[in-house]
Coordinates of C-alpha atoms and ligand atoms in Angstrom, one line a residue:
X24 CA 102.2 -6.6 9.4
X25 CA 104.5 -8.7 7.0
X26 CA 103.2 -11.3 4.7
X27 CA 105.2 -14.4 4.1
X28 CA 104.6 -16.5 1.1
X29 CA 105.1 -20.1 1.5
X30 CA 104.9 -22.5 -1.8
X31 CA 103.9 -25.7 -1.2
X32 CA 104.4 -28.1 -4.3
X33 CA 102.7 -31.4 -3.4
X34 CA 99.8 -33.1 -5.1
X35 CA 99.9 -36.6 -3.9
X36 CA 97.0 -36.0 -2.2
X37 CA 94.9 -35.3 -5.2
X38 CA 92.4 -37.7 -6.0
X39 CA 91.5 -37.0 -9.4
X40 CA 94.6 -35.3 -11.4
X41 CA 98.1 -34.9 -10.5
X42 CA 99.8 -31.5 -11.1
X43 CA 98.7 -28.7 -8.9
X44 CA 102.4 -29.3 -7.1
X45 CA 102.9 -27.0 -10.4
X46 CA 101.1 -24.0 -8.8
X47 CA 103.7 -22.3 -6.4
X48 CA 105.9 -21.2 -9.4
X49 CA 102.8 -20.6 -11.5
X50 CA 101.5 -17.9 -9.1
X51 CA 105.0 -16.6 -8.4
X52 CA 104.8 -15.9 -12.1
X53 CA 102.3 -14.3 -12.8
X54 CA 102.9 -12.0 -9.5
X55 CA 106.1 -11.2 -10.8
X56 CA 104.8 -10.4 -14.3
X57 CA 104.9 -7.1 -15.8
X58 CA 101.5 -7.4 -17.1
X59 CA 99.9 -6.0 -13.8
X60 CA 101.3 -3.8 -11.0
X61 CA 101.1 -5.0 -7.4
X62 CA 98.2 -2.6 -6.2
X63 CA 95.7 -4.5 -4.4
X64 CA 92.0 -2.8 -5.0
X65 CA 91.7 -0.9 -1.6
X66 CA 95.1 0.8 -2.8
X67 CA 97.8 -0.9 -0.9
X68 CA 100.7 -2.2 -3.1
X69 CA 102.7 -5.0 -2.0
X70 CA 106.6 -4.9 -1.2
X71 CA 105.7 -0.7 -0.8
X72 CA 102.5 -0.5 2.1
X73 CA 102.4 -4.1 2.7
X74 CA 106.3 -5.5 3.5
X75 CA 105.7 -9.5 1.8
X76 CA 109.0 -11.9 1.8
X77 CA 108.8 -15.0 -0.1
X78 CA 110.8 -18.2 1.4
X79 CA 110.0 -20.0 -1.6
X80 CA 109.1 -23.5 -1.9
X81 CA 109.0 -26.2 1.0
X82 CA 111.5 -29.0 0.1
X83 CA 108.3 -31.5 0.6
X84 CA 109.0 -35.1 0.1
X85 CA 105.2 -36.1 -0.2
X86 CA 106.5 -38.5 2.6
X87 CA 104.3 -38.7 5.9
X88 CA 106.8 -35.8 7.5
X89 CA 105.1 -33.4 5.2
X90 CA 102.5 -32.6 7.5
X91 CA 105.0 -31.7 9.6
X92 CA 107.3 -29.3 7.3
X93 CA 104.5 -27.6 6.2
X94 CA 103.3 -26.8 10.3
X95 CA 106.7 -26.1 11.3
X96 CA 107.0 -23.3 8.2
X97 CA 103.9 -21.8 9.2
X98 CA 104.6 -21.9 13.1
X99 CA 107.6 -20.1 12.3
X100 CA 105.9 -17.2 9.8
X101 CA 103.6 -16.3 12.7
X102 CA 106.6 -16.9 15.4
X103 CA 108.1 -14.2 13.4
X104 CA 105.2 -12.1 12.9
X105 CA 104.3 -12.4 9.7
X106 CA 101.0 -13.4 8.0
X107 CA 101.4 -17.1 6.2
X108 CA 99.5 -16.9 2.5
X109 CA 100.5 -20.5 1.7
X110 CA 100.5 -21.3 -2.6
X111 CA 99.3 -24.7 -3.2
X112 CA 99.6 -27.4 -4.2
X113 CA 96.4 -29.9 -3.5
X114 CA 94.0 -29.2 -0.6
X115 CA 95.4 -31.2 2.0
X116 CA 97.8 -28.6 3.0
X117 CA 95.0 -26.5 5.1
X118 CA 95.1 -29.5 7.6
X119 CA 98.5 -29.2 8.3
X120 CA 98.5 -25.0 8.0
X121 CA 95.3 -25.1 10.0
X122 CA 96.5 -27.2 12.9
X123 CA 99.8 -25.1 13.7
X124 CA 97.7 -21.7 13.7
X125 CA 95.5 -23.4 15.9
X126 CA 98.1 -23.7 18.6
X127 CA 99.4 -20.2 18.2
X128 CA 95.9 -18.5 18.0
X129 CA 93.3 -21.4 19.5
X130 CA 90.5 -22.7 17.2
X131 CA 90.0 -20.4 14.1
X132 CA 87.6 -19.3 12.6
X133 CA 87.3 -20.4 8.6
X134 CA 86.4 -19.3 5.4
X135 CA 86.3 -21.4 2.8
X136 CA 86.2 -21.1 -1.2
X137 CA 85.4 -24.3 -2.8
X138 CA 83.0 -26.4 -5.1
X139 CA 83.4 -29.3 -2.8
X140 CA 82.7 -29.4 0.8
X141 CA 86.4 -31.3 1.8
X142 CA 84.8 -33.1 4.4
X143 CA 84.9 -36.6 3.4
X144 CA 85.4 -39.4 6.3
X145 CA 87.7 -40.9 3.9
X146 CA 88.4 -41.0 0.4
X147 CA 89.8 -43.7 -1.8
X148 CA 91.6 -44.8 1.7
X149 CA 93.6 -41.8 1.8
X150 CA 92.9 -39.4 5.3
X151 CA 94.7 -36.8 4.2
X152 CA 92.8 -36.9 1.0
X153 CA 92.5 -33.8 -0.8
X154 CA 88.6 -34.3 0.0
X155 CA 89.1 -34.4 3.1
X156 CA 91.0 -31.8 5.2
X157 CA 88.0 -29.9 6.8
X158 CA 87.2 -33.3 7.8
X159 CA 89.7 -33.5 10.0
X160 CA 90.6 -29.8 10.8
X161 CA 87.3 -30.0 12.6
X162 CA 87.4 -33.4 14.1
X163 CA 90.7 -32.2 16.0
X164 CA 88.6 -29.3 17.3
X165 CA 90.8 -26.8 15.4
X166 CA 88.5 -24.7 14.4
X167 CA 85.1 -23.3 16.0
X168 CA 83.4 -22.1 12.9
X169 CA 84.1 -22.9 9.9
X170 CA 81.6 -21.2 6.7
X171 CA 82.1 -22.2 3.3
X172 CA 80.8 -20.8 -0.2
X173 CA 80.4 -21.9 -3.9
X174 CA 79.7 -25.5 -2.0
X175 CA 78.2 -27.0 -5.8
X176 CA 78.8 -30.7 -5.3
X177 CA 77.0 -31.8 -2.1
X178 CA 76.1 -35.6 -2.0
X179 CA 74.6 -37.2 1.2
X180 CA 77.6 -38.5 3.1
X181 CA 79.0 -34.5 2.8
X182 CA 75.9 -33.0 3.5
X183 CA 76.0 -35.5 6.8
X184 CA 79.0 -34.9 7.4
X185 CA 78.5 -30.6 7.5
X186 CA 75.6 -31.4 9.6
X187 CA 77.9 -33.3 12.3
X188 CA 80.7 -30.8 12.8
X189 CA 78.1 -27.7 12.1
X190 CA 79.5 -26.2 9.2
X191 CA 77.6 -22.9 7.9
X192 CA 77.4 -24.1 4.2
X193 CA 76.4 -21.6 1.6
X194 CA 75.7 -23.4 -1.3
X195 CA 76.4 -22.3 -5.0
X196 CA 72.1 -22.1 -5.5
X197 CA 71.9 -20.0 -3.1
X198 CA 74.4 -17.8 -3.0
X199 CA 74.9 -14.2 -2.8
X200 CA 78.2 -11.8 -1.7
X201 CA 76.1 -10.8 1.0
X202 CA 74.7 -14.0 2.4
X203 CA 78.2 -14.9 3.2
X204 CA 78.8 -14.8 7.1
X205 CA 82.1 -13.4 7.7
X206 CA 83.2 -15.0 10.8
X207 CA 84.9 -12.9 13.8
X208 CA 88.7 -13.4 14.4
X209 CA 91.1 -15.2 14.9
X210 CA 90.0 -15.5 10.8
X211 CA 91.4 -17.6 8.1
X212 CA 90.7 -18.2 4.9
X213 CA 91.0 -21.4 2.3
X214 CA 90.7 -20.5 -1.5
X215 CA 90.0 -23.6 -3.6
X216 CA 90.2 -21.7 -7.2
X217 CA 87.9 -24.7 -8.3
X218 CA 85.5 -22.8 -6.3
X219 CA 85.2 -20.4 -9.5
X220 CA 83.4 -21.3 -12.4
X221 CA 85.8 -22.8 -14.8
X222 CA 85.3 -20.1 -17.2
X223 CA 87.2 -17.8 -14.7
X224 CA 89.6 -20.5 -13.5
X225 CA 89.8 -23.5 -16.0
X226 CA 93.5 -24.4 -14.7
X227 CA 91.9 -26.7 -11.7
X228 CA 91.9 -30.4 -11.9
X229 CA 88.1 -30.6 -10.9
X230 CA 86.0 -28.8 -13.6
X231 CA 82.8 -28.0 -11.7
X232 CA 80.5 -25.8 -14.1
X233 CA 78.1 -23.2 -12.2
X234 CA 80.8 -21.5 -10.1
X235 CA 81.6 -18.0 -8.6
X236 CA 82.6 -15.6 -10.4
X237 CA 86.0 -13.8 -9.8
X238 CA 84.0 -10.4 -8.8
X239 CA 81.5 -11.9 -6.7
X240 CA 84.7 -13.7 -4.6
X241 CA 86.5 -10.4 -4.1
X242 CA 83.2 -9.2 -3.4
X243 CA 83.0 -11.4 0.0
X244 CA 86.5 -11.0 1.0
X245 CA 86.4 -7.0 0.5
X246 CA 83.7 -7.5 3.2
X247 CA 86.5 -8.9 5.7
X248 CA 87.3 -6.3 8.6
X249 CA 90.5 -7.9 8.9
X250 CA 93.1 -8.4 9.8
X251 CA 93.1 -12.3 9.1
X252 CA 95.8 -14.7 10.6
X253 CA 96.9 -16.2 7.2
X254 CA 95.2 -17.9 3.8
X255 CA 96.0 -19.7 1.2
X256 CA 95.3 -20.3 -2.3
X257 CA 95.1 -23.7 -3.8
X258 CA 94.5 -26.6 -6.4
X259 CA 96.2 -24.5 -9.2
X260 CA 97.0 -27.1 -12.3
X261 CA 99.1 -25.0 -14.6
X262 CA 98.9 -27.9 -17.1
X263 CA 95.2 -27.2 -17.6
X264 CA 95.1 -23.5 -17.1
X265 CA 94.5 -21.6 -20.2
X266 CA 96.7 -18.4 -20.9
X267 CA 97.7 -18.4 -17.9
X268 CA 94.2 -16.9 -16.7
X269 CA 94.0 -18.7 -13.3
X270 CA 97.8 -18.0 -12.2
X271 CA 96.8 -14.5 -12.9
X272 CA 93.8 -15.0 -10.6
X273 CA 95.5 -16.6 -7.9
X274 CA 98.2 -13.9 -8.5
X275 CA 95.4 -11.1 -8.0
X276 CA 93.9 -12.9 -4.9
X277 CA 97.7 -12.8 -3.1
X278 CA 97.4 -9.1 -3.4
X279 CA 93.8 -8.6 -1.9
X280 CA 94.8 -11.4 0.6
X281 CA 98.1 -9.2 1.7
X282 CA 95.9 -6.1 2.0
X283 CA 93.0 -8.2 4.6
X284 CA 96.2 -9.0 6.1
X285 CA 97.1 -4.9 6.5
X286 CA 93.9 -4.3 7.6
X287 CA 95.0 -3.8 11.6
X288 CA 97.1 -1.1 10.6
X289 CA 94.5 1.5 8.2
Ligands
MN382 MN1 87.5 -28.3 -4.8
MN383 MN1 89.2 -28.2 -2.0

């Protein structure tokens, strides 16, 4: 299996703070830094067990084709048998990603990092809101299941809203590594890195205190069987990160993403 990284700078969608169209080169970065080596934890290194080709960033226009450009990349990674991790930019590029996996694979299977649900009807007016993509990836039917974790913000129109399209919510208070269902495939997975607590992620737009922490996240997805059909990793804000700690997570979660993705072949 090959993995294809696909960056995605676009943060019109965002509804709080602009600059998580930053992220792509952010993560590149600190990937490409000498500061770590490119081993994922199970023991696979990327670019030497795991092939991974980078077509660099989409020329988005944050015009209403982008939903398009961004379905049409990702059609073409799995086309081409390779696994999409798409770098974000804000969370409305899941719709889009979702939505073109759906046609190669059927519904998926989902799950979801985050400290907010995404499932708003609507937010300030805006359907493709960044609050609002699970909203519609399960509206359109394109996904059957769809579990979520580090959920820390739930008001009543959200907690409707789960109930309505039967999301499996595991909320912050009650969470545990192991209470996590890991759904069966054709799996995908959504990393919000304000699902971490901002101590272990403080370049996010949305501050949301009483987070994950970065072990207890790789501790779910190193319960994946694998292989998945592709991820991504968004709503970095480089302009609020700190040291560059939260590139450098996002950086570590491409590699252990990469490995779930060589899972088919151990
Ligand atoms: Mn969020
Ligand atoms: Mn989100």
């Amino acid at each position: 299996m090959r993995v294809r990284l696909i960056g995605l700078p676009t943060d019109s969608h965002s509804s709080f703070l602009r600059g998580a169209a930053e992220g792509p080169a952010a993560i590149r970065a600190a990937l490409g830094s000498d500061h770590s080596n490119m081993t994922a934890e199970c023991g696979l290194e990327l670019r030497k067990d795991i092939l991974v080709e980078d077509i660099g960033d989409l020329p988005l226009q944050e015009d209403a084709d982008d939903p398009a450009r961004i379905g049409e990349a990702v059609t073409a990674a799995a086309r081409d048998g390779a696994m999409p991790i798409s770098l974000g930019g804000d969370h409305m590029v899941t719709g889009p990603i979702v939505a073109a996996l759906a046609v190669v694979h059927g519904p998926l299977n989902i799950l979801h990092v985050d400290a907010h649900p995404d499932l708003y009807a609507d937010f300030d007016g805006d359907p493709l809101s960044h609050a609002s993509p699970f909203a519609r990836i399960m509206e359109a039917g394109h996904a059957r299941r769809l579990v979520q974790f580090g959920i820390r913000t739930m008001n009543a129109h959200c907690r409707a809203q789960a109930e309505r399209f039967g999301v499996e919510v595991i909320e912050m208070r009650d969470f545990a590594p192991e209470r996590v269902p890991i759904p069966e495939a054709p799996l995908y997975i959504s990393i919000d890195l304000d699902g971490f607590d901002p101590a272990f992620a403080p370049g996010v737009a949305h501050h949301e205190p009483g987070g994950l922490s970065s072990r207890e996240v790789l501790q779910v997805l190193h319960r994946v069987r694998g292989p998945i059909v592709g991820a991504d990793i968004v709503e970095l804000h480089p302009g609020r990160d700190v040291n560059g700690v939260t590139a450098t997570l996002a950086a570590k979660l491409v590699k252990e993403l990469a490995a779930l993705a060589a899972k088919e072949t151990l």
